[in-house]
mmCIF file of C-alpha atoms in Angstrom:
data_model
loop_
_atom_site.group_PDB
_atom_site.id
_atom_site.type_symbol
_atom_site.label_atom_id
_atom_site.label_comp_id
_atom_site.label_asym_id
_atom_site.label_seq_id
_atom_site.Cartn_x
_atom_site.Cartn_y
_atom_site.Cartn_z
ATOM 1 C CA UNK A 92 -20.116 -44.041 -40.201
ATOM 2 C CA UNK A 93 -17.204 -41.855 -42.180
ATOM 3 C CA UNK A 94 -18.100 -39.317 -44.883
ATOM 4 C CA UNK A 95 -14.765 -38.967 -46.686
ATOM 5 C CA UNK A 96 -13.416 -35.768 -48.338
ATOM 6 C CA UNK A 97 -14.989 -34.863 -51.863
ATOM 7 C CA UNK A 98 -18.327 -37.681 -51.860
ATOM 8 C CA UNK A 99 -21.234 -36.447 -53.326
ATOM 9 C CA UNK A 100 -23.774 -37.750 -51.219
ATOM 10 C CA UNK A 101 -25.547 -35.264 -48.836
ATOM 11 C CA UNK A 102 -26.119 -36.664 -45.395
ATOM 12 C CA UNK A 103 -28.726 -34.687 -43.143
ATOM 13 C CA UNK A 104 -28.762 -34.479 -39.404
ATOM 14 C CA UNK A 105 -31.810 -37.556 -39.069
ATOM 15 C CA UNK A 106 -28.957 -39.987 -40.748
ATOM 16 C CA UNK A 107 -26.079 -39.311 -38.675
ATOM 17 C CA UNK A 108 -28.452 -39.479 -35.661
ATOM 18 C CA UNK A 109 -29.973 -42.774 -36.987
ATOM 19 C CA UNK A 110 -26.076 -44.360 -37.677
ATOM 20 C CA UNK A 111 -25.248 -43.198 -34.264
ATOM 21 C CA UNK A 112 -28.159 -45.345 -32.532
ATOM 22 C CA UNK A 113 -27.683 -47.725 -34.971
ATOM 23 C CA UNK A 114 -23.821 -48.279 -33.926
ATOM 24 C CA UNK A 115 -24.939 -48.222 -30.288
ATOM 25 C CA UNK A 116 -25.036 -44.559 -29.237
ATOM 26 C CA UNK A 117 -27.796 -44.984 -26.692
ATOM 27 C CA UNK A 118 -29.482 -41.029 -25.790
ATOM 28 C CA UNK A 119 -30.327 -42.179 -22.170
ATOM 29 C CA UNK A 120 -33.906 -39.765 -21.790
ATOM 30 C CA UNK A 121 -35.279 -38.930 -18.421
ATOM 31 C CA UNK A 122 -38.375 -40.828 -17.412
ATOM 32 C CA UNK A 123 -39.285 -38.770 -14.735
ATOM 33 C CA UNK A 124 -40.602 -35.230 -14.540
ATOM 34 C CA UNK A 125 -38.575 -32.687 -13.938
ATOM 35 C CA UNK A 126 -38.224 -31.271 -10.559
ATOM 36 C CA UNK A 127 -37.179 -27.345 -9.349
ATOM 37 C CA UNK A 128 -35.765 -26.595 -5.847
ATOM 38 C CA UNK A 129 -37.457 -24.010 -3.591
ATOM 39 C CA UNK A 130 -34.084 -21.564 -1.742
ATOM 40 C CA UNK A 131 -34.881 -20.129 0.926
ATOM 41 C CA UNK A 132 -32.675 -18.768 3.828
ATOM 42 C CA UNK A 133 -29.716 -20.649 2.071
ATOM 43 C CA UNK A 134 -27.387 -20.399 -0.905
ATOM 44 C CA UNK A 135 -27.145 -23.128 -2.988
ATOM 45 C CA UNK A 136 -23.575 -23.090 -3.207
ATOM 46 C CA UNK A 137 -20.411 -23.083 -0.645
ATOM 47 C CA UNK A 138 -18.867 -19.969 -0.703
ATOM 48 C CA UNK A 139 -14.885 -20.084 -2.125
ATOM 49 C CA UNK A 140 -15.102 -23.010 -4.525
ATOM 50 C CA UNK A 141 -14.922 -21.085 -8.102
ATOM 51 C CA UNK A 142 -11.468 -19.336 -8.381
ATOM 52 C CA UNK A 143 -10.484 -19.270 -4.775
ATOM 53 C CA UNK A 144 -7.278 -17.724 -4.647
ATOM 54 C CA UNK A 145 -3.938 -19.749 -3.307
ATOM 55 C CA UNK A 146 -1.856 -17.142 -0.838
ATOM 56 C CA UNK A 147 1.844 -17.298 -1.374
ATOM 57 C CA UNK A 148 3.984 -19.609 1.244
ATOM 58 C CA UNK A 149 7.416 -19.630 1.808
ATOM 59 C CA UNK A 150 10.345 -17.416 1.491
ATOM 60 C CA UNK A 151 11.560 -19.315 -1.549
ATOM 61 C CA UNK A 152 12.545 -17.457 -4.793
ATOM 62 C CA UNK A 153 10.749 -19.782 -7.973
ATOM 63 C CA UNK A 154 11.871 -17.308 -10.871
ATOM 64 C CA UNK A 155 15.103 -15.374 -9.501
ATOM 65 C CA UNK A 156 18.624 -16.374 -8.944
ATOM 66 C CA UNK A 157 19.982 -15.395 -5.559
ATOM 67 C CA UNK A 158 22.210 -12.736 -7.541
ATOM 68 C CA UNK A 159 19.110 -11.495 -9.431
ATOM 69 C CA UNK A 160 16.737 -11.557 -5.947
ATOM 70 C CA UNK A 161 19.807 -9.525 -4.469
ATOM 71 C CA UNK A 162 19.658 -6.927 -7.289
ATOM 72 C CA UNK A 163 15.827 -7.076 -6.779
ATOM 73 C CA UNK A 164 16.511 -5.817 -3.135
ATOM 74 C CA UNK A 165 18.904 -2.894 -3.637
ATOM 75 C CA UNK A 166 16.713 -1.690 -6.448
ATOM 76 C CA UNK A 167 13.099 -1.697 -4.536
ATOM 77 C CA UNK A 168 14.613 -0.277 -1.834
ATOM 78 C CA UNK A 169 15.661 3.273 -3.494
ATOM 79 C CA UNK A 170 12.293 3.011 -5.442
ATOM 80 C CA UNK A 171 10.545 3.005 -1.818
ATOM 81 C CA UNK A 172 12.953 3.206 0.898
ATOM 82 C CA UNK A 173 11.977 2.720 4.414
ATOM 83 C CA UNK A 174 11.867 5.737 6.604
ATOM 84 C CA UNK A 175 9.626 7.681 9.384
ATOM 85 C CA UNK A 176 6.601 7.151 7.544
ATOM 86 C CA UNK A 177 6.875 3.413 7.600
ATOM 87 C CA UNK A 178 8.800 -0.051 5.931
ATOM 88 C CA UNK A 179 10.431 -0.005 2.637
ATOM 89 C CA UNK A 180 9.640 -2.144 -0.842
ATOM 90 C CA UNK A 181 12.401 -4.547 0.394
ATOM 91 C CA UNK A 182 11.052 -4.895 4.410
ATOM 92 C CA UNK A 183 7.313 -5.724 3.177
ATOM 93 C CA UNK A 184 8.476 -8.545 0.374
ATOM 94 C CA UNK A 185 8.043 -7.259 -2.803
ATOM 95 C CA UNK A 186 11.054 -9.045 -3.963
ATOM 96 C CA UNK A 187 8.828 -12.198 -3.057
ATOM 97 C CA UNK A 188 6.304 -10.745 -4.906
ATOM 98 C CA UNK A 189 7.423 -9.902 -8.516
ATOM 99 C CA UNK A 190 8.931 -13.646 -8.268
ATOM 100 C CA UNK A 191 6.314 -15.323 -7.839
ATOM 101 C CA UNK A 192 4.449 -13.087 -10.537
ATOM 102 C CA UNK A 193 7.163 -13.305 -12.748
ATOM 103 C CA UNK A 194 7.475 -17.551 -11.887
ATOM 104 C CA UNK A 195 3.829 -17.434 -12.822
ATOM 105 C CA UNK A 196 1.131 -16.318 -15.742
ATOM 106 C CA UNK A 197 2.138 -12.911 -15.916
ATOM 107 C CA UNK A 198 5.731 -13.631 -15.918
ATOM 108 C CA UNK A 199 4.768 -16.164 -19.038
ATOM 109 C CA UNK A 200 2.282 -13.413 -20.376
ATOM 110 C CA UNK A 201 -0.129 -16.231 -20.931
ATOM 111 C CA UNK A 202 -3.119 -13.454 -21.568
ATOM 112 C CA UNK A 203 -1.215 -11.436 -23.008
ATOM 113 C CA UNK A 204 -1.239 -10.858 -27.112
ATOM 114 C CA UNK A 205 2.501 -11.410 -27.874
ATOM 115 C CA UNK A 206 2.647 -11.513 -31.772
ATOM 116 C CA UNK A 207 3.730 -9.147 -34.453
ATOM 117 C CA UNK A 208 4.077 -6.318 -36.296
ATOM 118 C CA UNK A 209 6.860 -5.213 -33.527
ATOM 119 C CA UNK A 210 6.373 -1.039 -34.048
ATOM 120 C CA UNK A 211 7.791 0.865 -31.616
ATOM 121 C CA UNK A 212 4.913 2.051 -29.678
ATOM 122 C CA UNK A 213 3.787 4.854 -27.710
ATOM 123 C CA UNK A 214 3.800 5.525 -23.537
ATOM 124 C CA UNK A 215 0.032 5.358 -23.649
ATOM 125 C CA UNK A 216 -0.128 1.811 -25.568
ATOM 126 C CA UNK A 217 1.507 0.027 -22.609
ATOM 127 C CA UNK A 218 3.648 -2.907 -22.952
ATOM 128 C CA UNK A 219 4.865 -3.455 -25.989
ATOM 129 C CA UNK A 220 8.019 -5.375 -25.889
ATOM 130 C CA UNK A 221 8.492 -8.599 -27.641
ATOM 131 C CA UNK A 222 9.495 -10.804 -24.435
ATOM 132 C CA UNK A 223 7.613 -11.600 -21.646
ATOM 133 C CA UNK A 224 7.499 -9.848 -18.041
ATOM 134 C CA UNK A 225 9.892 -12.867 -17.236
ATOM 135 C CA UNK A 226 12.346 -12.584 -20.288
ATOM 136 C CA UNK A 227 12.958 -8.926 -19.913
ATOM 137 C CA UNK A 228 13.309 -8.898 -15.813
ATOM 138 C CA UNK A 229 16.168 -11.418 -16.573
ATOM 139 C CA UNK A 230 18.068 -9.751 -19.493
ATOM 140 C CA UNK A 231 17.341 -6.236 -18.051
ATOM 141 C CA UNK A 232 18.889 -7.147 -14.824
ATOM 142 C CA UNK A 233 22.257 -9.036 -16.957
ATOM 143 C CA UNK A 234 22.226 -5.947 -19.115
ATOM 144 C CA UNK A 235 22.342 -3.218 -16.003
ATOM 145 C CA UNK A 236 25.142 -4.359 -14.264
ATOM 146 C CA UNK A 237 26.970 -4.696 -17.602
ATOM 147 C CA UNK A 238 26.158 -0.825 -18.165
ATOM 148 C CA UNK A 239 26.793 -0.389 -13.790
ATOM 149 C CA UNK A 240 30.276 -2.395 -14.298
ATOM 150 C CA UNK A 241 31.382 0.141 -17.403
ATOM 151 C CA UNK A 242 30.125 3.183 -15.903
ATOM 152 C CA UNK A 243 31.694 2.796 -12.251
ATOM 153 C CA UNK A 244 34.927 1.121 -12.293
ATOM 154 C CA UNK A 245 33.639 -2.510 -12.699
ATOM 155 C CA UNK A 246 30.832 -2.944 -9.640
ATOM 156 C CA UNK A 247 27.519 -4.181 -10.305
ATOM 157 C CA UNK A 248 24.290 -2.472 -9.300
ATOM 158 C CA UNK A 249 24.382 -3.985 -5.729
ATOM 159 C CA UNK A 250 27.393 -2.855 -4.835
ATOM 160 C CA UNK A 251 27.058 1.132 -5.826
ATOM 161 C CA UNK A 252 25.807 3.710 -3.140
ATOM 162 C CA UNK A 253 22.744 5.122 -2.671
ATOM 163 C CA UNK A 254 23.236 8.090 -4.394
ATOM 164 C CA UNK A 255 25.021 6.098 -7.663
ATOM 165 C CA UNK A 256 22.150 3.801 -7.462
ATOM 166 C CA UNK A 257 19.731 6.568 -7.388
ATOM 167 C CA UNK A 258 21.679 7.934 -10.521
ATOM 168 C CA UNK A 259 21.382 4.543 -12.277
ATOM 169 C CA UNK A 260 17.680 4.247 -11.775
ATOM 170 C CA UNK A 261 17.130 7.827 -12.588
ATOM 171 C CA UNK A 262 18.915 7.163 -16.196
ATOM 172 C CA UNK A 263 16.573 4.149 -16.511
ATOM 173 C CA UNK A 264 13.613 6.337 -16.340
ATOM 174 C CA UNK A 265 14.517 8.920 -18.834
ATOM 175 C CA UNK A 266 15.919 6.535 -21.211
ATOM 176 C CA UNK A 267 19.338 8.037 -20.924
ATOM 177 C CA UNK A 268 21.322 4.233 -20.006
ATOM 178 C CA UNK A 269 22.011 2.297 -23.217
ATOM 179 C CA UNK A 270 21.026 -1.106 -22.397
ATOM 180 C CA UNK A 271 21.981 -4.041 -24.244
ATOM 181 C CA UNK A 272 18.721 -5.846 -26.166
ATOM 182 C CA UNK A 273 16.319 -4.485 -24.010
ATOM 183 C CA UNK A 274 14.697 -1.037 -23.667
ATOM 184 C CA UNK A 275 15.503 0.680 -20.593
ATOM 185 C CA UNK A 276 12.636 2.988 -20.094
ATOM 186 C CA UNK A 277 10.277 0.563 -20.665
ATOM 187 C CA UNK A 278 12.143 -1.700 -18.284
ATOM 188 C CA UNK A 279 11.568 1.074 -15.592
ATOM 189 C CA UNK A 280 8.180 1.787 -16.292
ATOM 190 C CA UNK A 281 7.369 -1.771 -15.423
ATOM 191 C CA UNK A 282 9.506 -2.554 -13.006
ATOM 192 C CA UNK A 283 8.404 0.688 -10.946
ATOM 193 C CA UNK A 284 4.746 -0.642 -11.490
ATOM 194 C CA UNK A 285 5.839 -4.002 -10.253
ATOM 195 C CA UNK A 286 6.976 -2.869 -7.308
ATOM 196 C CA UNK A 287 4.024 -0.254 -6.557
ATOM 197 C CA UNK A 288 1.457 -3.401 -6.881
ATOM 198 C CA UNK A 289 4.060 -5.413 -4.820
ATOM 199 C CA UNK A 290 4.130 -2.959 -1.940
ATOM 200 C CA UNK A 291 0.426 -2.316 -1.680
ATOM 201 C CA UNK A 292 -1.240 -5.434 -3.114
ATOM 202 C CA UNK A 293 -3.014 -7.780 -0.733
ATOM 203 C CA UNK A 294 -0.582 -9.625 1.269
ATOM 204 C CA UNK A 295 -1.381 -12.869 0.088
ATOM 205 C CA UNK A 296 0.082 -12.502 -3.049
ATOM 206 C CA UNK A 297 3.681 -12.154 -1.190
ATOM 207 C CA UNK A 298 4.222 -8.293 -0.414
ATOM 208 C CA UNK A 299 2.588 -6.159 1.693
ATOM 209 C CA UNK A 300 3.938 -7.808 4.603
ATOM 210 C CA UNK A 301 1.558 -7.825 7.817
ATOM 211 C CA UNK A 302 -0.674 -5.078 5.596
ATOM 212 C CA UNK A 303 2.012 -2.526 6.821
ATOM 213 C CA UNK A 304 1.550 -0.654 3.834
ATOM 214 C CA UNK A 305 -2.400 -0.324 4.094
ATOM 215 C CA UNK A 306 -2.047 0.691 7.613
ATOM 216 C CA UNK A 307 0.403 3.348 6.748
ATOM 217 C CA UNK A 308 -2.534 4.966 4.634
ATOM 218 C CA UNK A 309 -5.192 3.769 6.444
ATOM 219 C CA UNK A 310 -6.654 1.507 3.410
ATOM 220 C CA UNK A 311 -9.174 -0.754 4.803
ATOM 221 C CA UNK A 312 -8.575 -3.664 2.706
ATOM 222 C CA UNK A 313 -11.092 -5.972 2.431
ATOM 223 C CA UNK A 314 -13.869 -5.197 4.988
ATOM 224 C CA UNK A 315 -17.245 -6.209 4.000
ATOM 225 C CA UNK A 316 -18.381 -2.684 5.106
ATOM 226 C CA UNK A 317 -17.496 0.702 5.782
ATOM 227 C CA UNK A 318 -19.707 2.984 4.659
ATOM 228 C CA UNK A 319 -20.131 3.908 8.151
ATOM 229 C CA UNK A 320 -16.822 6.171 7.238
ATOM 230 C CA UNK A 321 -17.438 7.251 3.319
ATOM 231 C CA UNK A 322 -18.236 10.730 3.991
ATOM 232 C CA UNK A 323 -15.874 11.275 7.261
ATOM 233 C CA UNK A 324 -13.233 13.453 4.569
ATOM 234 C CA UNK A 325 -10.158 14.108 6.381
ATOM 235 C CA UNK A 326 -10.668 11.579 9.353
ATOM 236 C CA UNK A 327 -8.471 8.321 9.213
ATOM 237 C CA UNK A 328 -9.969 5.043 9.016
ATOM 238 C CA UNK A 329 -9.833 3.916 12.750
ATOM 239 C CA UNK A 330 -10.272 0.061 12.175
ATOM 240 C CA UNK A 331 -7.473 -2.344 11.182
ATOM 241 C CA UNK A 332 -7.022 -3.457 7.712
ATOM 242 C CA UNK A 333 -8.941 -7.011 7.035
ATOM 243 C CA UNK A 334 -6.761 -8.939 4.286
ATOM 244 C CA UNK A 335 -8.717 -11.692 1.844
ATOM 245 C CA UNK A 336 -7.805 -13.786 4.143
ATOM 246 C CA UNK A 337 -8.487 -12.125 7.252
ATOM 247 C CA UNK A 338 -6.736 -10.697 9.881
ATOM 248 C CA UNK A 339 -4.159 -12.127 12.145
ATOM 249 C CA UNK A 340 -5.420 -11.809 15.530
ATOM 250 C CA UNK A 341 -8.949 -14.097 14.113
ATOM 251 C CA UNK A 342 -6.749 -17.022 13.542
ATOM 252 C CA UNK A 343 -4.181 -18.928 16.237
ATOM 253 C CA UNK A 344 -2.274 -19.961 13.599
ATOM 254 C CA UNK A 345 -1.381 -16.716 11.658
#
């Protein structure tokens, strides 16, 4: 049955459930009672079905050019550097990381609220550019050697010393390097972010490499339970780090 636009005849719910039986809509009833499960000793459910998450494989890059991934290296590595305390940004993979963020969701901002008004806004509103994490990694990168290139006798980023790439960085942060179409402190402010979740996220999500990072700061990851060592202040954690997935040394094939 179709009610067109503007008729004047009021149809009530028992008519468009009577046309629908009528045309062969059958409402299939149950006939027998209805029954209720006793749990006991068991969950009804097996555990990891809803959202489990998919680690990252392979060394591939899926969002970066092998230009931009080698810009991505020289720049993590002066944000954390390796040294005596441990591995760098670059050694754990968060290169890998913000690639396969930025090839994903977040690099799409999918959940993020992405329309207008465009207002300049303030540090404590957070991102507030009008591309995505993906569309600003790539211009910002174009636009810093351009401003690298003018500033130091035509060399890119990667190709600067420490200390000049320290300097670069450093003018990022404070604003100070005129970018072209994209905003350099906020550039910074996420890319330093980036690369903070990169280095100490769970290592299935490509960084983190071999939970080097937790180990260095004796984070126990994901242990079902330590409360055993809550209130020990000022004693480090003397288990190994247990990743989402486990540990190593439980599996012959990690």
């Amino acid at each position: 049955m179709s009610i067109s636009r503007g008729t004047k005849r009021e149809v009530s719910r028992r008519d468009l459930l009577t046309a629908g039986l009528a045309a062969g809509t059958s409402l299939a009833l149950p006939t027998a009672p209805a029954t209720a499960d006793t749990i006991a000793q068991e969950v009804p459910w097996a555990p990891g079905e809803a959202n489990k998450p998919s680690p990252v494989g392979g060394s591939d890059y899926r969002f970066f050019t092998a230009d931009e991934a080698a810009w991505l290296d020289a720049a993590v590595s002066r944000l954390i550097p390796q040294d005596d305390m441990g591995p760098g940004a670059r050694e754990l993979g968060v290169t890998l990381f913000i690639d396969r963020q930025l090839a994903g969701a977040y690099g799409r901002a999918e959940r993020w609220y992405m329309a207008g008004p465009w207002s300049k806004g303030t540090d404590s509103q957070g991102y507030q550019s009008r591309m995505t994490p993906a569309q600003m990694y790539r211009a910002a990168i174009k636009a810093i050697d351009v401003y690298c290139r003018g500033k130091f006798g035509g060399k890119p980023f990667v190709e600067l010393g420490t200390e000049q790439q320290d300097t670069v960085l450093g003018e990022l942060e404070e604003g100070k390097a005129k970018l072209q179409n994209v905003d350099a402190k906020a550039f910074f402010k996420q890319f330093l972010l980036n690369t903070q979740e990169g280095y100490f996220a769970d290592p299935m999500y490509g960084g983190n490499k071999g939970m080097a990072a937790w180990k260095m700061i004796g984070f126990p990851g994901a242990r079902y339970d330590y409360r055993d060592f809550v209130g020990q202040h000022g004693k480090r954690y003397p288990l190994p780090p247990v990743a989402i997935y486990g540990r190593p040394d439980w599996s012959s094939k990690a």
